Amino acid sequence: MSTPALHVLAYPYPTAGHIIPLLDLTRELLTRGLTVTVLVTPNNLPLLDPYISSHPSSLNHLVLPAPDITPPPQKRHIANMRALRDLHYPILLQWFQSHSSPPVAIISDFFLGWTHHLACELGVPRLVFSPSGAFGLSVGFSISRDPPKNDDPENINFLVSLPRIPNSPVYPWWQVPQHFRIGQEGDPDWDFYRNNMLANIASWGLVLNSFAELEGVYIEHLKRELGKDRVWAVGPVLPPVDGDSEEPVNRGGASSVPCHEVMTWLDSRPTDSVVYVCFGSRVVLNSQQMDVLAAALEVSGVQFILCLRVPDGGQAQDDHGVIPDGFEGRVRGRGFVIKGWAPQVTILRHRAVGAFLTHCGWNSVLEGIAAGVVMLTWPMGADQFTNSKLLVDQLGVGISVGEGTQNIPESSELARLLGISVVGDRPERVRAKELSDAALVAGKGGSSHQDLNEMAKRLANYKK
């Protein structure tokens, strides 16, 4: 199908973990004949390069300034959400109104709920893009509509039940998102965050980076909650498996090690023998977590790739772990350490990688599922606890190893789990391969392919 006249604005939340999946969705829209203008802040402009080179005539970009704020760490996220609204809303309003052929729709990240009000003012539909899965988003919507209460907030193990969501998930209080634990109604930050999520519920449509075979029960739940014709599951939006110029070596940042060196190292390893360890683009392990992880990797004897983040200027952290002295020398030959960004999709797709120790961020979940690897789950915050429940309890592809700083495993137990994760015929591996096949089918003529076509068709037929 082709809708050549359709022009949409794609507005990701300006962090790599949110920009990358929306850019991957943008690529899918471009291949369907749409014209897309991507909004970026200056420091994120390089992320567009591989997409622009492949679609020079139909992919445009709009560079807007980044907020200049220095809030305390615990307020940083909400302060940035609010600052983006205050800074970008008037600029975008003027840009739309002065553009000779403005976008006919806005697709924006779920942390940009205020764009619903902008879209209403402009008279165009706004689609929410969720970098979280359908289960995680169902939880977010539920606690926004009906915020959980804890009369004894000192009791971090107070149980919160969400019976309206399929499988009635239950969480200890410390796993409830921070905004709802530390704030209360009437607090400006609490109200802003909640209203942001409620604006997402009110928006014209919802685009999920998920697929029916992975989260069917939760996708159907969202369709019942929002309306069947307002929800499209189009994932996993990932680089093409067959490889082309968009192969994601520079996808998100520069690695400290050239990609070909990592691939050469993996080429010499047996199939499904390597554990890939990475906690995403934001998580910095504390010293206890790092010590446990390093000891477990050393004792386990497994082949591994360890990708570590270091705190940046915006991630000041008093207690951040460092690799123990001599660790790299002691594991030389079976361990490969990357400090900084890693070509994660490429690594996970390599035949030698059999398991993935992950913080369960949704991008990592999808990349692991698509690669068909066993998932060792150590969620750290946000929707990651929900994603771990999905992988371990419902999909049967995961093995739980820890939870944040509350449940840090013993190094000997973690070493044992690392070892069993690369055993050839584990049931988790069999199920992971099945889901990997289902993900491929979903995007090649299956449910996600059909949903993408239907979404583009609905946009093309939209009448103001």
GROMACS .gro file of C-alpha atoms in nm:
model
  464
    1MET     CA    1   0.000   0.000   0.000
    2SER     CA    2   0.114   0.358  -0.046
    3THR     CA    3   0.002   0.689   0.100
    4PRO     CA    4   0.252   0.926  -0.061
    5ALA     CA    5   0.089   1.251   0.051
    6LEU     CA    6   0.079   1.162   0.421
    7HIS     CA    7   0.317   1.371   0.635
    8VAL     CA    8   0.354   1.295   1.008
    9LEU     CA    9   0.566   1.437   1.290
   10ALA     CA   10   0.752   1.181   1.502
   11TYR     CA   11   0.853   1.320   1.842
   12PRO     CA   12   1.056   1.084   2.062
   13TYR     CA   13   1.142   1.151   2.424
   14PRO     CA   14   1.507   1.263   2.401
   15THR     CA   15   1.691   0.966   2.548
   16ALA     CA   16   1.845   0.689   2.338
   17GLY     CA   17   1.619   0.415   2.471
   18HIS     CA   18   1.313   0.611   2.357
   19ILE     CA   19   1.451   0.762   2.037
   20ILE     CA   20   1.575   0.437   1.884
   21PRO     CA   21   1.246   0.241   1.878
   22LEU     CA   22   1.053   0.541   1.743
   23LEU     CA   23   1.314   0.578   1.469
   24ASP     CA   24   1.270   0.210   1.388
   25LEU     CA   25   0.895   0.270   1.362
   26THR     CA   26   0.971   0.571   1.142
   27ARG     CA   27   1.163   0.345   0.906
   28GLU     CA   28   0.854   0.124   0.874
   29LEU     CA   29   0.638   0.427   0.796
   30LEU     CA   30   0.885   0.549   0.534
   31THR     CA   31   0.876   0.212   0.359
   32ARG     CA   32   0.498   0.255   0.334
   33GLY     CA   33   0.532   0.579   0.142
   34LEU     CA   34   0.481   0.827   0.426
   35THR     CA   35   0.686   1.143   0.472
   36VAL     CA   36   0.813   1.182   0.829
   37THR     CA   37   0.963   1.478   1.012
   38VAL     CA   38   1.151   1.364   1.323
   39LEU     CA   39   1.193   1.611   1.608
   40VAL     CA   40   1.531   1.587   1.782
   41THR     CA   41   1.743   1.790   2.020
   42PRO     CA   42   2.093   1.882   1.895
   43ASN     CA   43   2.291   1.618   2.085
   44ASN     CA   44   2.067   1.339   1.945
   45LEU     CA   45   2.089   1.443   1.581
   46PRO     CA   46   2.358   1.182   1.497
   47LEU     CA   47   2.110   0.904   1.576
   48LEU     CA   48   1.922   0.997   1.259
   49ASP     CA   49   2.219   0.950   1.027
   50PRO     CA   50   2.162   0.586   0.920
   51TYR     CA   51   1.793   0.654   0.856
   52ILE     CA   52   1.849   0.975   0.661
   53SER     CA   53   2.107   0.806   0.439
   54SER     CA   54   1.852   0.538   0.346
   55HIS     CA   55   1.552   0.770   0.300
   56PRO     CA   56   1.697   1.111   0.201
   57SER     CA   57   1.386   1.240   0.024
   58SER     CA   58   1.112   1.137   0.268
   59LEU     CA   59   1.277   1.176   0.610
   60ASN     CA   60   1.309   1.531   0.740
   61HIS     CA   61   1.421   1.652   1.078
   62LEU     CA   62   1.331   1.940   1.304
   63VAL     CA   63   1.598   2.036   1.557
   64LEU     CA   64   1.464   2.205   1.870
   65PRO     CA   65   1.669   2.315   2.171
   66ALA     CA   66   1.708   2.091   2.471
   67PRO     CA   67   1.593   2.224   2.810
   68ASP     CA   68   1.868   2.378   3.020
   69ILE     CA   69   1.778   2.257   3.367
   70THR     CA   70   1.967   2.119   3.666
   71PRO     CA   71   1.708   1.958   3.895
   72PRO     CA   72   1.802   1.722   4.180
   73PRO     CA   73   1.837   1.358   4.063
   74GLN     CA   74   1.506   1.239   4.211
   75LYS     CA   75   1.320   1.518   4.027
   76ARG     CA   76   1.516   1.504   3.701
   77HIS     CA   77   1.272   1.300   3.495
   78ILE     CA   78   0.955   1.494   3.572
   79ALA     CA   79   1.142   1.825   3.551
   80ASN     CA   80   1.264   1.731   3.203
   81MET     CA   81   0.914   1.627   3.092
   82ARG     CA   82   0.775   1.960   3.211
   83ALA     CA   83   1.061   2.163   3.061
   84LEU     CA   84   1.014   1.997   2.722
   85ARG     CA   85   0.648   2.100   2.726
   86ASP     CA   86   0.719   2.457   2.830
   87LEU     CA   87   0.996   2.498   2.573
   88HIS     CA   88   0.861   2.305   2.273
   89TYR     CA   89   0.483   2.362   2.285
   90PRO     CA   90   0.491   2.726   2.163
   91ILE     CA   91   0.765   2.654   1.909
   92LEU     CA   92   0.573   2.361   1.762
   93LEU     CA   93   0.248   2.554   1.754
   94GLN     CA   94   0.412   2.831   1.552
   95TRP     CA   95   0.597   2.580   1.329
   96PHE     CA   96   0.278   2.395   1.237
   97GLN     CA   97   0.087   2.714   1.172
   98SER     CA   98   0.357   2.860   0.946
   99HIS     CA   99   0.446   2.540   0.759
  100SER     CA  100   0.336   2.525   0.394
  101SER     CA  101   0.253   2.154   0.425
  102PRO     CA  102   0.241   2.070   0.796
  103PRO     CA  103   0.214   1.715   0.930
  104VAL     CA  104  -0.137   1.575   0.941
  105ALA     CA  105  -0.065   1.376   1.259
  106ILE     CA  106   0.171   1.361   1.556
  107ILE     CA  107   0.326   1.036   1.680
  108SER     CA  108   0.492   1.104   2.015
  109ASP     CA  109   0.639   0.918   2.309
  110PHE     CA  110   0.419   0.840   2.609
  111PHE     CA  111   0.632   1.072   2.826
  112LEU     CA  112   0.506   1.356   2.603
  113GLY     CA  113   0.138   1.334   2.695
  114TRP     CA  114   0.104   1.711   2.661
  115THR     CA  115   0.131   1.672   2.284
  116HIS     CA  116  -0.230   1.546   2.299
  117HIS     CA  117  -0.337   1.900   2.392
  118LEU     CA  118  -0.114   2.046   2.120
  119ALA     CA  119  -0.271   1.811   1.865
  120CYS     CA  120  -0.621   1.911   1.979
  121GLU     CA  121  -0.532   2.278   1.936
  122LEU     CA  122  -0.397   2.207   1.588
  123GLY     CA  123  -0.687   1.982   1.490
  124VAL     CA  124  -0.472   1.678   1.408
  125PRO     CA  125  -0.471   1.326   1.556
  126ARG     CA  126  -0.206   1.238   1.811
  127LEU     CA  127  -0.085   0.880   1.840
  128VAL     CA  128   0.094   0.768   2.154
  129PHE     CA  129   0.403   0.559   2.087
  130SER     CA  130   0.479   0.329   2.378
  131PRO     CA  131   0.839   0.213   2.420
  132SER     CA  132   0.697  -0.010   2.696
  133GLY     CA  133   0.505  -0.328   2.632
  134ALA     CA  134   0.130  -0.377   2.657
  135PHE     CA  135   0.156  -0.533   3.006
  136GLY     CA  136   0.373  -0.250   3.138
  137LEU     CA  137   0.150   0.014   2.983
  138SER     CA  138  -0.161  -0.154   3.125
  139VAL     CA  139  -0.006  -0.121   3.471
  140GLY     CA  140   0.086   0.243   3.407
  141PHE     CA  141  -0.265   0.329   3.291
  142SER     CA  142  -0.423   0.144   3.583
  143ILE     CA  143  -0.225   0.319   3.856
  144SER     CA  144  -0.276   0.655   3.682
  145ARG     CA  145  -0.653   0.614   3.676
  146ASP     CA  146  -0.671   0.465   4.027
  147PRO     CA  147  -0.351   0.555   4.216
  148PRO     CA  148  -0.248   0.292   4.472
  149LYS     CA  149  -0.259   0.387   4.839
  150ASN     CA  150  -0.035   0.269   5.119
  151ASP     CA  151  -0.138   0.381   5.466
  152ASP     CA  152   0.198   0.263   5.600
  153PRO     CA  153   0.450   0.385   5.341
  154GLU     CA  154   0.737   0.273   5.564
  155ASN     CA  155   0.627  -0.082   5.486
  156ILE     CA  156   0.801  -0.127   5.152
  157ASN     CA  157   0.656  -0.478   5.115
  158PHE     CA  158   0.294  -0.361   5.135
  159LEU     CA  159   0.119  -0.544   4.849
  160VAL     CA  160  -0.057  -0.356   4.571
  161SER     CA  161  -0.302  -0.559   4.365
  162LEU     CA  162  -0.432  -0.464   4.020
  163PRO     CA  163  -0.731  -0.696   3.969
  164ARG     CA  164  -0.863  -0.526   3.653
  165ILE     CA  165  -0.551  -0.627   3.458
  166PRO     CA  166  -0.534  -0.982   3.318
  167ASN     CA  167  -0.363  -1.227   3.556
  168SER     CA  168  -0.421  -0.976   3.843
  169PRO     CA  169  -0.058  -0.873   3.899
  170VAL     CA  170   0.057  -0.795   4.254
  171TYR     CA  171   0.353  -0.574   4.345
  172PRO     CA  172   0.530  -0.490   4.669
  173TRP     CA  173   0.515  -0.117   4.739
  174TRP     CA  174   0.883  -0.062   4.655
  175GLN     CA  175   0.816  -0.176   4.296
  176VAL     CA  176   0.541   0.083   4.238
  177PRO     CA  177   0.678   0.365   4.015
  178GLN     CA  178   0.855   0.627   4.224
  179HIS     CA  179   0.624   0.914   4.119
  180PHE     CA  180   0.329   0.742   4.284
  181ARG     CA  181   0.522   0.639   4.596
  182ILE     CA  182   0.679   0.969   4.694
  183GLY     CA  183   0.408   1.209   4.575
  184GLN     CA  184   0.042   1.254   4.651
  185GLU     CA  185  -0.259   1.422   4.498
  186GLY     CA  186  -0.214   1.800   4.498
  187ASP     CA  187   0.162   1.776   4.460
  188PRO     CA  188   0.244   1.954   4.128
  189ASP     CA  189   0.488   1.687   4.012
  190TRP     CA  190   0.252   1.403   4.100
  191ASP     CA  191  -0.040   1.575   3.925
  192PHE     CA  192   0.172   1.654   3.619
  193TYR     CA  193   0.288   1.295   3.579
  194ARG     CA  194  -0.059   1.154   3.628
  195ASN     CA  195  -0.218   1.403   3.388
  196ASN     CA  196   0.047   1.312   3.131
  197MET     CA  197  -0.064   0.948   3.144
  198LEU     CA  198  -0.433   1.041   3.137
  199ALA     CA  199  -0.366   1.250   2.824
  200ASN     CA  200  -0.219   0.939   2.665
  201ILE     CA  201  -0.541   0.750   2.738
  202ALA     CA  202  -0.741   1.033   2.578
  203SER     CA  203  -0.529   1.050   2.262
  204TRP     CA  204  -0.654   0.944   1.918
  205GLY     CA  205  -0.453   0.623   1.897
  206LEU     CA  206  -0.195   0.402   2.066
  207VAL     CA  207   0.097   0.234   1.889
  208LEU     CA  208   0.261  -0.053   2.078
  209ASN     CA  209   0.608  -0.189   2.012
  210SER     CA  210   0.483  -0.541   2.076
  211PHE     CA  211   0.309  -0.822   1.892
  212ALA     CA  212   0.005  -1.040   1.940
  213GLU     CA  213   0.190  -1.367   2.001
  214LEU     CA  214   0.396  -1.208   2.279
  215GLU     CA  215   0.138  -1.006   2.474
  216GLY     CA  216  -0.197  -1.090   2.318
  217VAL     CA  217  -0.394  -1.088   2.643
  218TYR     CA  218  -0.265  -0.741   2.736
  219ILE     CA  219  -0.307  -0.599   2.386
  220GLU     CA  220  -0.669  -0.713   2.395
  221HIS     CA  221  -0.707  -0.560   2.742
  222LEU     CA  222  -0.589  -0.223   2.609
  223LYS     CA  223  -0.826  -0.252   2.314
  224ARG     CA  224  -1.114  -0.309   2.556
  225GLU     CA  225  -1.003  -0.014   2.767
  226LEU     CA  226  -0.933   0.233   2.485
  227GLY     CA  227  -1.134   0.102   2.192
  228LYS     CA  228  -1.053  -0.174   1.945
  229ASP     CA  229  -0.989   0.063   1.655
  230ARG     CA  230  -0.750   0.286   1.855
  231VAL     CA  231  -0.473   0.035   1.938
  232TRP     CA  232  -0.212  -0.107   1.698
  233ALA     CA  233   0.057  -0.358   1.799
  234VAL     CA  234   0.333  -0.318   1.538
  235GLY     CA  235   0.642  -0.470   1.699
  236PRO     CA  236   0.905  -0.571   1.732
  237VAL     CA  237   1.031  -0.266   1.541
  238LEU     CA  238   1.396  -0.363   1.498
  239PRO     CA  239   1.658  -0.339   1.223
  240PRO     CA  240   1.605  -0.588   0.938
  241VAL     CA  241   1.738  -0.936   1.009
  242ASP     CA  242   1.889  -0.969   0.662
  243GLY     CA  243   2.113  -0.668   0.726
  244ASP     CA  244   2.150  -0.355   0.517
  245SER     CA  245   2.298  -0.009   0.552
  246GLU     CA  246   2.095   0.041   0.870
  247GLU     CA  247   2.271  -0.242   1.054
  248PRO     CA  248   2.284  -0.083   1.396
  249VAL     CA  249   2.655  -0.048   1.470
  250ASN     CA  250   2.606   0.322   1.548
  251ARG     CA  251   2.259   0.268   1.688
  252GLY     CA  252   2.247   0.487   1.997
  253GLY     CA  253   2.609   0.566   2.062
  254ALA     CA  254   2.972   0.486   1.998
  255SER     CA  255   3.105   0.161   2.138
  256SER     CA  256   3.434   0.151   2.320
  257VAL     CA  257   3.523  -0.151   2.106
  258PRO     CA  258   3.487  -0.179   1.725
  259CYS     CA  259   3.196  -0.403   1.631
  260HIS     CA  260   3.412  -0.629   1.413
  261GLU     CA  261   3.632  -0.713   1.714
  262VAL     CA  262   3.329  -0.828   1.912
  263MET     CA  263   3.206  -1.034   1.616
  264THR     CA  264   3.547  -1.194   1.564
  265TRP     CA  265   3.554  -1.292   1.931
  266LEU     CA  266   3.204  -1.440   1.908
  267ASP     CA  267   3.285  -1.625   1.584
  268SER     CA  268   3.535  -1.839   1.774
  269ARG     CA  269   3.280  -1.947   2.036
  270PRO     CA  270   3.044  -2.248   2.022
  271THR     CA  271   2.675  -2.195   1.946
  272ASP     CA  272   2.462  -2.081   2.244
  273SER     CA  273   2.767  -2.079   2.476
  274VAL     CA  274   2.799  -1.706   2.557
  275VAL     CA  275   2.607  -1.501   2.816
  276TYR     CA  276   2.561  -1.139   2.717
  277VAL     CA  277   2.535  -0.911   3.023
  278CYS     CA  278   2.398  -0.559   2.989
  279PHE     CA  279   2.173  -0.341   3.204
  280GLY     CA  280   2.064  -0.091   2.942
  281SER     CA  281   2.152   0.266   2.855
  282ARG     CA  282   2.062   0.424   3.192
  283VAL     CA  283   2.130   0.178   3.475
  284VAL     CA  284   2.455   0.215   3.669
  285LEU     CA  285   2.516  -0.071   3.913
  286ASN     CA  286   2.601   0.011   4.272
  287SER     CA  287   2.912  -0.135   4.433
  288GLN     CA  288   2.735  -0.432   4.591
  289GLN     CA  289   2.563  -0.527   4.266
  290MET     CA  290   2.887  -0.493   4.071
  291ASP     CA  291   3.087  -0.700   4.321
  292VAL     CA  292   2.828  -0.979   4.312
  293LEU     CA  293   2.810  -0.976   3.933
  294ALA     CA  294   3.186  -0.977   3.883
  295ALA     CA  295   3.237  -1.257   4.137
  296ALA     CA  296   2.963  -1.466   3.975
  297LEU     CA  297   3.104  -1.422   3.625
  298GLU     CA  298   3.449  -1.515   3.750
  299VAL     CA  299   3.338  -1.825   3.943
  300SER     CA  300   3.086  -1.949   3.685
  301GLY     CA  301   3.339  -2.034   3.417
  302VAL     CA  302   3.096  -1.926   3.142
  303GLN     CA  303   3.194  -1.739   2.828
  304PHE     CA  304   3.052  -1.387   2.852
  305ILE     CA  305   3.036  -1.036   2.714
  306LEU     CA  306   2.994  -0.772   2.987
  307CYS     CA  307   2.870  -0.429   2.877
  308LEU     CA  308   2.890  -0.160   3.146
  309ARG     CA  309   2.768   0.195   3.167
  310VAL     CA  310   2.949   0.461   3.365
  311PRO     CA  311   2.773   0.760   3.526
  312ASP     CA  312   2.753   1.067   3.308
  313GLY     CA  313   2.711   1.427   3.417
  314GLY     CA  314   2.335   1.384   3.457
  315GLN     CA  315   2.363   1.061   3.651
  316ALA     CA  316   2.552   1.167   3.960
  317GLN     CA  317   2.551   0.865   4.187
  318ASP     CA  318   2.736   0.844   4.516
  319ASP     CA  319   2.764   0.467   4.507
  320HIS     CA  320   2.848   0.333   4.164
  321GLY     CA  321   3.025   0.004   4.117
  322VAL     CA  322   3.356  -0.043   3.939
  323ILE     CA  323   3.510  -0.358   3.797
  324PRO     CA  324   3.734  -0.514   4.065
  325ASP     CA  325   4.108  -0.480   4.019
  326GLY     CA  326   4.247  -0.763   3.810
  327PHE     CA  327   3.907  -0.891   3.697
  328GLU     CA  328   3.972  -0.851   3.325
  329GLY     CA  329   4.303  -1.031   3.352
  330ARG     CA  330   4.151  -1.322   3.546
  331VAL     CA  331   3.877  -1.380   3.289
  332ARG     CA  332   4.090  -1.316   2.982
  333GLY     CA  333   4.009  -1.563   2.708
  334ARG     CA  334   3.647  -1.623   2.809
  335GLY     CA  335   3.529  -1.274   2.901
  336PHE     CA  336   3.495  -0.968   2.678
  337VAL     CA  337   3.435  -0.634   2.855
  338ILE     CA  338   3.279  -0.334   2.680
  339LYS     CA  339   3.270   0.001   2.861
  340GLY     CA  340   3.009   0.225   2.703
  341TRP     CA  341   2.764   0.156   2.423
  342ALA     CA  342   2.756  -0.189   2.264
  343PRO     CA  343   2.605  -0.307   1.933
  344GLN     CA  344   2.348  -0.505   2.131
  345VAL     CA  345   2.118  -0.620   1.850
  346THR     CA  346   2.415  -0.750   1.653
  347ILE     CA  347   2.557  -0.930   1.956
  348LEU     CA  348   2.227  -1.093   2.053
  349ARG     CA  349   2.167  -1.216   1.697
  350HIS     CA  350   2.502  -1.395   1.685
  351ARG     CA  351   2.467  -1.774   1.697
  352ALA     CA  352   2.721  -1.796   1.985
  353VAL     CA  353   2.502  -1.599   2.229
  354GLY     CA  354   2.269  -1.827   2.422
  355ALA     CA  355   2.160  -1.616   2.720
  356PHE     CA  356   2.107  -1.252   2.812
  357LEU     CA  357   2.138  -1.115   3.166
  358THR     CA  358   1.920  -0.805   3.143
  359HIS     CA  359   1.755  -0.530   3.345
  360CYS     CA  360   1.436  -0.602   3.144
  361GLY     CA  361   1.398  -0.266   2.977
  362TRP     CA  362   1.146  -0.318   2.697
  363ASN     CA  363   1.393  -0.257   2.413
  364SER     CA  364   1.621  -0.524   2.559
  365VAL     CA  365   1.327  -0.760   2.611
  366LEU     CA  366   1.226  -0.734   2.245
  367GLU     CA  367   1.582  -0.764   2.120
  368GLY     CA  368   1.635  -1.076   2.332
  369ILE     CA  369   1.302  -1.228   2.229
  370ALA     CA  370   1.369  -1.164   1.860
  371ALA     CA  371   1.713  -1.325   1.896
  372GLY     CA  372   1.568  -1.634   2.067
  373VAL     CA  373   1.795  -1.632   2.373
  374VAL     CA  374   1.727  -1.736   2.733
  375MET     CA  375   1.664  -1.428   2.948
  376LEU     CA  376   1.818  -1.394   3.295
  377THR     CA  377   1.615  -1.118   3.458
  378TRP     CA  378   1.738  -0.859   3.707
  379PRO     CA  379   1.489  -0.569   3.684
  380MET     CA  380   1.593  -0.237   3.837
  381GLY     CA  381   1.289  -0.006   3.823
  382ALA     CA  382   0.996   0.137   3.626
  383ASP     CA  383   0.820  -0.121   3.405
  384GLN     CA  384   1.108  -0.366   3.436
  385PHE     CA  385   0.950  -0.562   3.722
  386THR     CA  386   0.642  -0.613   3.507
  387ASN     CA  387   0.852  -0.718   3.209
  388SER     CA  388   1.034  -0.972   3.426
  389LYS     CA  389   0.699  -1.120   3.537
  390LEU     CA  390   0.605  -1.155   3.171
  391LEU     CA  391   0.930  -1.328   3.074
  392VAL     CA  392   0.956  -1.562   3.373
  393ASP     CA  393   0.600  -1.637   3.488
  394GLN     CA  394   0.399  -1.609   3.167
  395LEU     CA  395   0.617  -1.665   2.863
  396GLY     CA  396   0.854  -1.918   3.016
  397VAL     CA  397   1.165  -1.775   2.850
  398GLY     CA  398   1.322  -1.618   3.159
  399ILE     CA  399   1.499  -1.713   3.480
  400SER     CA  400   1.479  -1.464   3.766
  401VAL     CA  401   1.816  -1.384   3.924
  402GLY     CA  402   1.754  -1.063   4.120
  403GLU     CA  403   1.538  -0.754   4.175
  404GLY     CA  404   1.690  -0.408   4.201
  405THR     CA  405   1.882  -0.336   4.518
  406GLN     CA  406   1.623  -0.512   4.736
  407ASN     CA  407   1.697  -0.866   4.617
  408ILE     CA  408   2.062  -0.888   4.520
  409PRO     CA  409   2.157  -1.252   4.459
  410GLU     CA  410   2.440  -1.436   4.628
  411SER     CA  411   2.733  -1.455   4.390
  412SER     CA  412   2.741  -1.836   4.411
  413GLU     CA  413   2.371  -1.861   4.318
  414LEU     CA  414   2.412  -1.614   4.033
  415ALA     CA  415   2.711  -1.816   3.909
  416ARG     CA  416   2.495  -2.130   3.912
  417LEU     CA  417   2.219  -1.959   3.713
  418LEU     CA  418   2.469  -1.823   3.463
  419GLY     CA  419   2.595  -2.176   3.411
  420ILE     CA  420   2.256  -2.340   3.358
  421SER     CA  421   2.140  -2.063   3.122
  422VAL     CA  422   2.369  -2.190   2.845
  423VAL     CA  423   2.273  -2.557   2.879
  424GLY     CA  424   2.154  -2.657   2.534
  425ASP     CA  425   1.802  -2.794   2.564
  426ARG     CA  426   1.656  -2.595   2.852
  427PRO     CA  427   1.279  -2.541   2.822
  428GLU     CA  428   1.336  -2.163   2.827
  429ARG     CA  429   1.554  -2.194   2.516
  430VAL     CA  430   1.296  -2.401   2.331
  431ARG     CA  431   1.025  -2.146   2.413
  432ALA     CA  432   1.258  -1.855   2.323
  433LYS     CA  433   1.319  -2.001   1.977
  434GLU     CA  434   0.942  -2.038   1.927
  435LEU     CA  435   0.882  -1.674   2.018
  436SER     CA  436   1.170  -1.563   1.797
  437ASP     CA  437   1.004  -1.735   1.503
  438ALA     CA  438   0.670  -1.574   1.596
  439ALA     CA  439   0.830  -1.228   1.608
  440LEU     CA  440   0.970  -1.276   1.259
  441VAL     CA  441   0.634  -1.389   1.122
  442ALA     CA  442   0.450  -1.099   1.290
  443GLY     CA  443   0.661  -0.846   1.102
  444LYS     CA  444   0.663  -1.026   0.767
  445GLY     CA  445   0.299  -1.037   0.669
  446GLY     CA  446   0.168  -1.130   1.013
  447SER     CA  447  -0.025  -0.942   1.282
  448SER     CA  448   0.221  -0.653   1.326
  449HIS     CA  449   0.259  -0.601   0.951
  450GLN     CA  450  -0.119  -0.589   0.918
  451ASP     CA  451  -0.158  -0.349   1.211
  452LEU     CA  452   0.100  -0.111   1.061
  453ASN     CA  453  -0.085  -0.111   0.731
  454GLU     CA  454  -0.416  -0.053   0.907
  455MET     CA  455  -0.273   0.234   1.113
  456ALA     CA  456  -0.136   0.405   0.800
  457LYS     CA  457  -0.471   0.354   0.628
  458ARG     CA  458  -0.663   0.506   0.921
  459LEU     CA  459  -0.434   0.808   0.921
  460ALA     CA  460  -0.474   0.855   0.547
  461ASN     CA  461  -0.852   0.849   0.585
  462TYR     CA  462  -0.862   1.076   0.889
  463LYS     CA  463  -1.102   1.369   0.853
  464LYS     CA  464  -1.063   1.673   1.073
   0.00000   0.00000   0.00000
